[in-house]
mmCIF file of C-alpha atoms in Angstrom:
data_model
loop_
_atom_site.group_PDB
_atom_site.id
_atom_site.type_symbol
_atom_site.label_atom_id
_atom_site.label_comp_id
_atom_site.label_asym_id
_atom_site.label_seq_id
_atom_site.Cartn_x
_atom_site.Cartn_y
_atom_site.Cartn_z
ATOM 1 C CA UNK A 6 -0.397 5.853 10.540
ATOM 2 C CA UNK A 7 2.012 4.904 8.231
ATOM 3 C CA UNK A 8 2.114 5.036 4.294
ATOM 4 C CA UNK A 9 3.758 2.348 2.248
ATOM 5 C CA UNK A 10 3.864 0.861 -1.501
ATOM 6 C CA UNK A 11 5.001 -2.125 -2.960
ATOM 7 C CA UNK A 12 5.164 -3.752 -6.134
ATOM 8 C CA UNK A 13 6.740 -6.926 -7.349
ATOM 9 C CA UNK A 14 10.215 -4.972 -7.403
ATOM 10 C CA UNK A 15 10.837 -2.286 -5.392
ATOM 11 C CA UNK A 16 8.539 -0.752 -2.263
ATOM 12 C CA UNK A 17 8.150 2.673 -1.269
ATOM 13 C CA UNK A 18 10.182 3.556 2.597
ATOM 14 C CA UNK A 19 7.928 4.025 5.123
ATOM 15 C CA UNK A 20 5.888 6.896 5.539
ATOM 16 C CA UNK A 21 4.924 8.969 8.721
ATOM 17 C CA UNK A 22 1.867 10.054 8.040
ATOM 18 C CA UNK A 23 1.078 12.892 11.054
ATOM 19 C CA UNK A 24 -2.449 14.316 11.542
ATOM 20 C CA UNK A 25 -5.043 14.051 9.061
ATOM 21 C CA UNK A 26 -4.442 12.901 5.196
ATOM 22 C CA UNK A 27 -5.552 15.429 3.292
ATOM 23 C CA UNK A 28 -5.550 14.907 -0.714
ATOM 24 C CA UNK A 29 -3.909 18.102 -1.303
ATOM 25 C CA UNK A 30 -0.758 16.062 1.845
ATOM 26 C CA UNK A 31 -1.227 12.933 -0.368
ATOM 27 C CA UNK A 32 -0.061 14.576 -3.617
ATOM 28 C CA UNK A 33 2.550 16.848 -2.199
ATOM 29 C CA UNK A 34 3.281 14.059 0.826
ATOM 30 C CA UNK A 35 3.241 10.953 -0.627
ATOM 31 C CA UNK A 36 2.443 10.528 -5.186
ATOM 32 C CA UNK A 37 4.711 13.485 -5.916
ATOM 33 C CA UNK A 38 7.754 12.560 -3.879
ATOM 34 C CA UNK A 39 7.245 8.658 -3.413
ATOM 35 C CA UNK A 40 4.827 7.012 -6.532
ATOM 36 C CA UNK A 41 5.601 8.766 -9.514
ATOM 37 C CA UNK A 42 8.893 8.341 -9.189
ATOM 38 C CA UNK A 43 8.215 4.493 -7.655
ATOM 39 C CA UNK A 44 5.703 4.658 -11.212
ATOM 40 C CA UNK A 45 8.529 5.274 -13.450
ATOM 41 C CA UNK A 46 10.959 2.759 -11.824
ATOM 42 C CA UNK A 47 8.076 0.015 -13.043
ATOM 43 C CA UNK A 48 7.770 1.031 -15.630
ATOM 44 C CA UNK A 49 4.810 3.311 -18.321
ATOM 45 C CA UNK A 50 2.562 -0.807 -17.565
ATOM 46 C CA UNK A 51 3.085 0.264 -13.758
ATOM 47 C CA UNK A 52 -0.023 0.355 -12.678
ATOM 48 C CA UNK A 53 -1.262 2.299 -8.658
ATOM 49 C CA UNK A 54 -3.481 0.384 -6.774
ATOM 50 C CA UNK A 55 -4.776 2.985 -3.226
ATOM 51 C CA UNK A 56 -8.520 1.710 -1.082
ATOM 52 C CA UNK A 57 -10.245 3.901 -1.951
ATOM 53 C CA UNK A 58 -10.033 6.749 1.272
ATOM 54 C CA UNK A 59 -11.510 9.877 1.210
ATOM 55 C CA UNK A 60 -8.032 11.405 0.376
ATOM 56 C CA UNK A 61 -7.181 9.025 -2.823
ATOM 57 C CA UNK A 62 -9.869 10.513 -4.227
ATOM 58 C CA UNK A 63 -10.312 13.472 -4.288
ATOM 59 C CA UNK A 64 -10.586 16.625 -6.680
ATOM 60 C CA UNK A 65 -7.245 17.424 -6.495
ATOM 61 C CA UNK A 66 -6.125 14.178 -6.998
ATOM 62 C CA UNK A 67 -7.988 12.580 -9.796
ATOM 63 C CA UNK A 68 -9.426 15.885 -11.286
ATOM 64 C CA UNK A 69 -5.086 17.292 -11.942
ATOM 65 C CA UNK A 70 -2.747 14.688 -10.361
ATOM 66 C CA UNK A 71 -3.788 11.801 -11.907
ATOM 67 C CA UNK A 72 -4.282 12.540 -15.066
ATOM 68 C CA UNK A 73 -0.994 15.621 -15.410
ATOM 69 C CA UNK A 74 1.162 12.590 -14.248
ATOM 70 C CA UNK A 75 -0.376 9.852 -16.318
ATOM 71 C CA UNK A 76 -0.067 7.581 -14.072
ATOM 72 C CA UNK A 77 -2.029 4.580 -14.572
ATOM 73 C CA UNK A 78 -5.046 3.460 -11.326
ATOM 74 C CA UNK A 79 -6.718 0.416 -10.550
ATOM 75 C CA UNK A 80 -10.377 1.301 -10.584
ATOM 76 C CA UNK A 81 -11.474 0.176 -6.974
ATOM 77 C CA UNK A 82 -15.449 -0.190 -5.878
ATOM 78 C CA UNK A 83 -15.830 2.303 -2.700
ATOM 79 C CA UNK A 84 -16.979 -0.421 -1.420
ATOM 80 C CA UNK A 85 -14.675 -3.178 -2.826
ATOM 81 C CA UNK A 86 -13.865 -5.984 0.233
ATOM 82 C CA UNK A 87 -10.447 -5.398 1.332
ATOM 83 C CA UNK A 88 -8.025 -7.548 -1.073
ATOM 84 C CA UNK A 89 -5.510 -4.794 -1.293
ATOM 85 C CA UNK A 90 -2.720 -7.071 -1.657
ATOM 86 C CA UNK A 91 -0.614 -3.974 0.801
ATOM 87 C CA UNK A 92 -3.219 -4.668 3.683
ATOM 88 C CA UNK A 93 -1.374 -8.169 4.642
ATOM 89 C CA UNK A 94 1.629 -6.462 3.884
ATOM 90 C CA UNK A 95 0.860 -4.839 7.133
ATOM 91 C CA UNK A 96 -0.692 -7.475 8.807
ATOM 92 C CA UNK A 97 2.643 -9.313 7.956
ATOM 93 C CA UNK A 98 4.561 -6.115 9.795
ATOM 94 C CA UNK A 99 2.952 -5.674 12.409
ATOM 95 C CA UNK A 100 3.259 -9.921 12.952
ATOM 96 C CA UNK A 101 7.417 -9.206 12.387
ATOM 97 C CA UNK A 102 7.560 -6.164 14.630
ATOM 98 C CA UNK A 103 5.252 -8.381 17.325
ATOM 99 C CA UNK A 104 7.716 -10.899 17.078
ATOM 100 C CA UNK A 105 11.271 -9.070 16.753
ATOM 101 C CA UNK A 106 10.941 -6.380 19.175
ATOM 102 C CA UNK A 107 9.732 -5.249 22.580
ATOM 103 C CA UNK A 108 6.793 -2.931 23.820
ATOM 104 C CA UNK A 109 8.669 0.731 21.988
ATOM 105 C CA UNK A 110 8.549 3.253 24.055
ATOM 106 C CA UNK A 111 7.379 5.527 22.301
ATOM 107 C CA UNK A 112 6.686 6.541 18.613
ATOM 108 C CA UNK A 113 10.110 7.566 17.596
ATOM 109 C CA UNK A 114 11.124 3.647 18.313
ATOM 110 C CA UNK A 115 8.104 2.176 18.068
ATOM 111 C CA UNK A 116 8.511 4.073 13.411
ATOM 112 C CA UNK A 117 12.031 2.758 13.082
ATOM 113 C CA UNK A 118 11.149 -1.113 13.856
ATOM 114 C CA UNK A 119 8.470 -0.045 11.359
ATOM 115 C CA UNK A 120 11.584 0.777 9.013
ATOM 116 C CA UNK A 121 13.195 -2.227 9.527
ATOM 117 C CA UNK A 122 10.904 -4.847 9.698
ATOM 118 C CA UNK A 123 9.332 -2.903 6.089
ATOM 119 C CA UNK A 124 12.867 -3.637 4.393
ATOM 120 C CA UNK A 125 13.614 -7.249 5.860
ATOM 121 C CA UNK A 126 10.035 -8.063 4.647
ATOM 122 C CA UNK A 127 10.756 -10.784 1.651
ATOM 123 C CA UNK A 128 10.791 -9.568 -2.128
ATOM 124 C CA UNK A 129 9.232 -13.890 -2.397
ATOM 125 C CA UNK A 130 6.470 -12.296 0.289
ATOM 126 C CA UNK A 131 5.347 -9.959 -1.542
ATOM 127 C CA UNK A 132 5.499 -10.540 -4.685
ATOM 128 C CA UNK A 133 3.195 -13.811 -3.554
ATOM 129 C CA UNK A 134 0.771 -11.103 -2.278
ATOM 130 C CA UNK A 135 0.651 -9.288 -5.635
ATOM 131 C CA UNK A 136 0.001 -12.402 -7.226
ATOM 132 C CA UNK A 137 -2.308 -13.524 -5.914
ATOM 133 C CA UNK A 138 -4.986 -11.235 -6.521
ATOM 134 C CA UNK A 139 -6.504 -12.535 -9.502
ATOM 135 C CA UNK A 140 -6.949 -15.253 -7.698
ATOM 136 C CA UNK A 141 -8.247 -13.633 -4.345
ATOM 137 C CA UNK A 142 -10.583 -11.416 -6.626
ATOM 138 C CA UNK A 143 -11.960 -14.769 -8.158
ATOM 139 C CA UNK A 144 -13.079 -16.196 -5.299
ATOM 140 C CA UNK A 145 -14.498 -12.789 -3.749
ATOM 141 C CA UNK A 146 -16.646 -13.342 -7.264
ATOM 142 C CA UNK A 147 -17.612 -16.376 -6.405
ATOM 143 C CA UNK A 148 -18.418 -16.236 -2.627
ATOM 144 C CA UNK A 149 -21.219 -13.110 -3.684
ATOM 145 C CA UNK A 150 -18.714 -10.554 -2.208
ATOM 146 C CA UNK A 151 -18.645 -12.535 0.993
ATOM 147 C CA UNK A 152 -16.041 -14.650 2.622
ATOM 148 C CA UNK A 153 -12.577 -16.508 1.086
ATOM 149 C CA UNK A 154 -9.139 -17.841 2.537
ATOM 150 C CA UNK A 155 -7.454 -14.176 2.176
#
């Protein structure tokens, strides 16, 4: 598994998660070294959007770290359709790796190609994903949570 973050201004490096990601590991390996500096670079209006995975919702993360670090989090319903722009970024990353590389010989090679392609996704593509968020939500509501063109 890899983790990555995007915004209209920057993207984090990909982070290779080895083993099970717990709330404590999420806080220590991802939030502190990657998310907080990215949010600080974006500025005081930055908002963290995650996908409600269990590590993102652990008591250690919610009650301690998020509040202490003063991270603004987007409220996201637990059973919401997957409208998070990062999911479309993962699709694009997969397409780019498959288009530009043969099947990897090992995990190290795959991780290298993922990081290379992650860095190569045009900023305009990422901005389009993020700026389409409002319309994604409007369509989801209009379809009562059902299928949308996204």
